[in-house]
Short mmCIF file of C-alpha atoms in Angstrom, two decimals:
data_model
loop_
_atom_site.label_atom_id
_atom_site.label_comp_id
_atom_site.label_asym_id
_atom_site.label_seq_id
_atom_site.Cartn_x
_atom_site.Cartn_y
_atom_site.Cartn_z
CA LYS A 243 102.45 80.15 110.44
CA GLN A 244 105.70 81.84 109.45
CA GLU A 245 105.71 85.63 109.63
CA VAL A 246 108.49 87.84 108.30
CA THR A 247 108.85 91.43 109.46
CA GLN A 248 110.93 94.24 108.03
CA ILE A 249 111.13 97.53 109.91
CA PRO A 250 111.14 100.37 109.06
CA ALA A 251 109.06 100.37 105.89
CA ALA A 252 111.10 103.22 104.41
CA LEU A 253 114.55 104.68 104.92
CA SER A 254 116.30 107.74 103.50
CA VAL A 255 120.05 108.20 103.86
CA PRO A 256 122.74 110.45 102.34
CA GLU A 257 125.11 108.99 99.79
CA GLY A 258 128.18 107.29 101.24
CA GLU A 259 126.54 106.10 104.43
CA ASN A 260 126.89 102.50 105.59
CA LEU A 261 123.51 101.08 106.46
CA VAL A 262 121.84 98.03 107.92
CA LEU A 263 118.47 96.62 106.91
CA ASN A 264 116.78 94.29 109.36
CA CYS A 265 114.58 91.23 108.87
CA SER A 266 112.99 89.03 111.53
CA PHE A 267 111.05 85.78 111.25
CA THR A 268 108.97 83.84 113.75
CA ASP A 269 109.72 80.19 112.90
CA SER A 270 113.38 79.22 112.98
CA ALA A 271 112.74 75.97 111.03
CA ILE A 272 113.90 77.37 107.69
CA TYR A 273 115.97 75.99 104.82
CA ASN A 274 117.39 79.34 103.80
CA LEU A 275 116.92 83.09 103.79
CA GLN A 276 117.18 85.20 100.68
CA TRP A 277 117.52 88.96 100.16
CA PHE A 278 116.01 90.50 97.02
CA ARG A 279 116.02 93.90 95.39
CA GLN A 280 113.00 95.27 93.53
CA ASP A 281 113.00 98.37 91.35
CA PRO A 282 109.64 100.11 90.70
CA GLY A 283 107.40 98.10 88.37
CA LYS A 284 109.98 95.33 88.00
CA GLY A 285 110.46 91.78 89.18
CA LEU A 286 112.72 90.70 92.04
CA THR A 287 116.47 90.34 91.67
CA SER A 288 118.20 87.93 94.02
CA LEU A 289 121.02 89.56 95.99
CA LEU A 290 122.17 86.97 98.51
CA LEU A 291 121.13 83.51 99.66
CA ILE A 292 122.11 82.21 103.10
CA GLN A 293 121.57 78.54 103.82
CA SER A 294 120.29 77.65 107.29
CA SER A 295 123.71 76.22 108.23
CA GLN A 296 125.54 79.41 107.24
CA ARG A 297 126.10 82.60 109.25
CA GLU A 298 126.75 85.11 106.46
CA GLN A 299 127.24 85.72 102.76
CA THR A 300 129.01 88.54 100.95
CA SER A 301 128.71 89.97 97.46
CA GLY A 302 130.57 93.16 96.65
CA ARG A 303 129.35 95.94 98.95
CA LEU A 304 126.62 93.70 100.39
CA ASN A 305 126.90 91.45 103.41
CA ALA A 306 124.04 89.45 104.84
CA SER A 307 124.05 87.67 108.18
CA LEU A 308 121.72 85.06 109.62
CA ASP A 309 121.02 84.21 113.26
CA LYS A 310 118.53 81.39 112.93
CA SER A 311 118.08 80.81 116.65
CA SER A 312 116.97 84.38 117.26
CA GLY A 313 115.04 84.61 113.98
CA ARG A 314 116.97 87.55 112.57
CA SER A 315 118.91 88.57 109.49
CA THR A 316 120.61 91.80 108.53
CA LEU A 317 121.66 93.15 105.14
CA TYR A 318 124.63 95.49 105.38
CA ILE A 319 125.23 97.91 102.50
CA ALA A 320 128.60 99.63 102.51
CA ALA A 321 129.17 103.09 101.06
CA SER A 322 125.62 103.52 99.75
CA GLN A 323 125.05 105.06 96.31
CA PRO A 324 121.98 106.64 94.65
CA GLY A 325 121.81 103.53 92.45
CA ASP A 326 121.10 101.47 95.56
CA SER A 327 117.70 103.15 95.84
CA ALA A 328 115.09 100.38 95.60
CA THR A 329 112.90 98.16 97.74
CA TYR A 330 114.72 95.39 99.59
CA LEU A 331 112.81 92.27 100.55
CA CYS A 332 113.82 89.30 102.63
CA ALA A 333 112.21 85.89 102.30
CA VAL A 334 112.58 82.61 104.17
CA THR A 335 112.05 79.14 102.72
CA GLY A 336 110.24 76.81 105.05
CA ALA A 337 108.45 73.47 104.89
CA ASN A 338 107.18 72.34 101.47
CA SER A 339 109.49 74.83 99.75
CA LYS A 340 107.23 77.74 100.61
CA LEU A 341 108.82 81.18 100.39
CA THR A 342 107.44 83.71 102.87
CA PHE A 343 108.23 87.38 102.30
CA GLY A 344 108.45 90.46 104.43
CA LYS A 345 106.78 93.63 103.13
CA GLY A 346 110.10 95.18 102.19
CA ILE A 347 112.09 98.30 103.04
CA THR A 348 112.05 101.12 100.50
CA LEU A 349 115.48 102.71 100.49
CA SER A 350 116.25 106.13 99.11
CA VAL A 351 119.90 107.23 98.88
CA ARG A 352 120.19 111.01 98.46
CA PRO A 353 123.05 112.40 96.33
CA ASP B 140 119.71 83.12 77.99
CA GLY B 141 118.46 81.19 80.98
CA GLY B 142 115.66 82.67 83.01
CA ILE B 143 111.97 83.07 83.66
CA THR B 144 109.69 84.73 81.15
CA GLN B 145 106.30 86.13 82.06
CA SER B 146 103.84 87.33 79.45
CA PRO B 147 102.21 89.62 78.79
CA LYS B 148 103.79 92.49 80.69
CA TYR B 149 100.47 94.35 80.87
CA LEU B 150 97.01 92.79 80.73
CA PHE B 151 93.58 94.34 80.84
CA ARG B 152 90.51 92.33 81.72
CA LYS B 153 86.84 93.12 81.65
CA GLU B 154 84.83 92.19 84.70
CA GLY B 155 83.48 88.64 84.44
CA GLN B 156 86.24 87.39 82.15
CA ASN B 157 88.86 84.76 82.84
CA VAL B 158 92.45 85.55 81.87
CA THR B 159 95.59 83.41 81.82
CA LEU B 160 99.05 84.65 82.70
CA SER B 161 101.99 82.80 81.21
CA CYS B 162 105.16 81.76 83.05
CA GLU B 163 107.93 79.81 81.32
CA GLN B 164 111.37 78.88 82.67
CA ASN B 165 114.37 77.28 81.00
CA LEU B 166 116.37 76.79 84.19
CA ASN B 167 115.31 73.14 84.55
CA HIS B 168 113.85 73.98 87.97
CA ASP B 169 111.45 71.62 89.68
CA ALA B 170 109.59 74.16 91.84
CA MET B 171 107.53 77.07 90.51
CA TYR B 172 105.50 79.71 92.34
CA TRP B 173 102.92 82.42 91.72
CA TYR B 174 102.76 85.53 93.90
CA ARG B 175 100.51 88.53 93.98
CA GLN B 176 101.87 91.93 95.01
CA ASP B 177 99.69 94.82 96.16
CA PRO B 178 100.92 98.18 97.48
CA GLY B 179 101.70 97.92 101.19
CA GLN B 180 100.90 94.20 101.27
CA GLY B 181 104.13 92.60 100.19
CA LEU B 182 104.13 89.36 98.19
CA ARG B 183 101.44 86.81 98.90
CA LEU B 184 101.64 83.22 97.67
CA ILE B 185 98.83 82.09 95.38
CA TYR B 186 99.90 78.61 94.22
CA TYR B 187 103.10 76.63 94.06
CA SER B 188 104.25 73.42 92.42
CA GLN B 189 107.16 71.24 93.45
CA ILE B 190 106.89 68.78 90.58
CA VAL B 191 105.09 68.25 87.29
CA ASN B 192 101.39 67.37 87.59
CA ASP B 193 101.28 68.45 91.23
CA PHE B 194 100.54 71.80 92.86
CA GLN B 195 99.39 73.20 96.20
CA LYS B 196 97.33 76.16 97.26
CA GLY B 197 99.11 79.07 98.84
CA ASP B 198 97.67 81.66 101.18
CA ILE B 199 95.28 83.36 98.71
CA ALA B 200 94.27 80.69 96.16
CA GLU B 201 90.57 81.55 95.96
CA GLY B 202 89.58 82.77 92.51
CA TYR B 203 92.74 81.41 90.86
CA SER B 204 93.66 78.15 89.12
CA VAL B 205 96.91 76.68 87.82
CA SER B 206 98.23 73.71 85.89
CA ARG B 207 101.67 72.09 85.69
CA GLU B 208 101.63 69.81 82.66
CA LYS B 209 105.22 70.56 81.71
CA LYS B 210 108.27 71.24 83.86
CA GLU B 211 108.94 74.52 82.06
CA SER B 212 105.47 76.01 82.29
CA PHE B 213 103.17 77.10 85.12
CA PRO B 214 100.26 79.20 83.80
CA LEU B 215 97.96 81.05 86.18
CA THR B 216 94.30 81.65 85.38
CA VAL B 217 92.54 84.50 87.12
CA THR B 218 88.89 83.58 87.12
CA SER B 219 85.79 85.76 87.37
CA ALA B 220 85.45 84.52 90.96
CA GLN B 221 88.45 86.62 91.99
CA LYS B 222 86.82 89.73 93.43
CA ASN B 223 89.76 92.11 93.26
CA PRO B 224 92.17 90.88 90.59
CA THR B 225 93.93 94.17 89.84
CA ALA B 226 97.52 93.60 91.02
CA PHE B 227 101.08 92.85 89.99
CA TYR B 228 101.66 89.11 89.50
CA LEU B 229 105.08 87.53 89.88
CA CYS B 230 106.23 84.05 88.93
CA ALA B 231 109.29 82.39 90.44
CA SER B 232 111.18 79.11 90.22
CA SER B 233 113.82 77.25 92.20
CA ASP B 234 115.66 73.97 91.87
CA SER B 235 114.32 72.84 95.22
CA GLY B 236 113.33 74.38 98.52
CA ALA B 237 116.91 74.80 99.62
CA THR B 238 118.16 76.69 96.59
CA GLU B 239 117.97 80.19 95.24
CA ALA B 240 114.65 81.40 93.84
CA PHE B 241 114.53 83.42 90.62
CA PHE B 242 111.73 85.73 89.52
CA GLY B 243 110.24 86.85 86.26
CA GLN B 244 109.60 90.50 85.43
CA GLY B 245 105.93 90.35 86.36
CA THR B 246 102.55 90.90 84.74
CA ARG B 247 100.42 93.88 85.72
CA LEU B 248 96.75 92.97 85.50
CA THR B 249 94.10 95.69 85.47
CA VAL B 250 90.35 95.16 85.50
CA VAL B 251 88.53 97.69 83.34
#
């Protein structure tokens, strides 16, 4: 059974810092990995999708990498801003199109 | 606008009642999903459907039922058999397993 882990559960950083959020998964037989952002009481917003054949994807200040063989992904946020404060979740798509989520990392960026 | 619409945003249920949560998408996606989110638990898969008239149980299907009679719609019924239904429910869709998944804004269900 696929398990996705995100550590730590919470992170607080000062504004302007570059930061890395980690995600690990136990079964490397995935179709893709997706990073989401969730604001309190809201749905999930897709940030980046990395197909299993890709190594990384970039969107603005965000860069996500995927190392399928080691079961790891990182989300890099450059020059963090208070508006980046949210919960970040990673999810992998495995057999039968099932999406399995980590529990998320709650990020707080202090002005 | 293309997207996924969940309704209602807030729902209150008396113990012993069944309630149905609506999920509609106009993205022409084949696959649709229902997740439950509890504090500290992350998202857990309830049911998913890869095609019309077919669906599979997820990890926590007990006490829930679904139907997929139309491509655009995937309603979730929370039955009286669900012992602890108070949670935030999220619906998602994707074109197939290898493509990006999109989520609705969620329905918060409270048992009163």
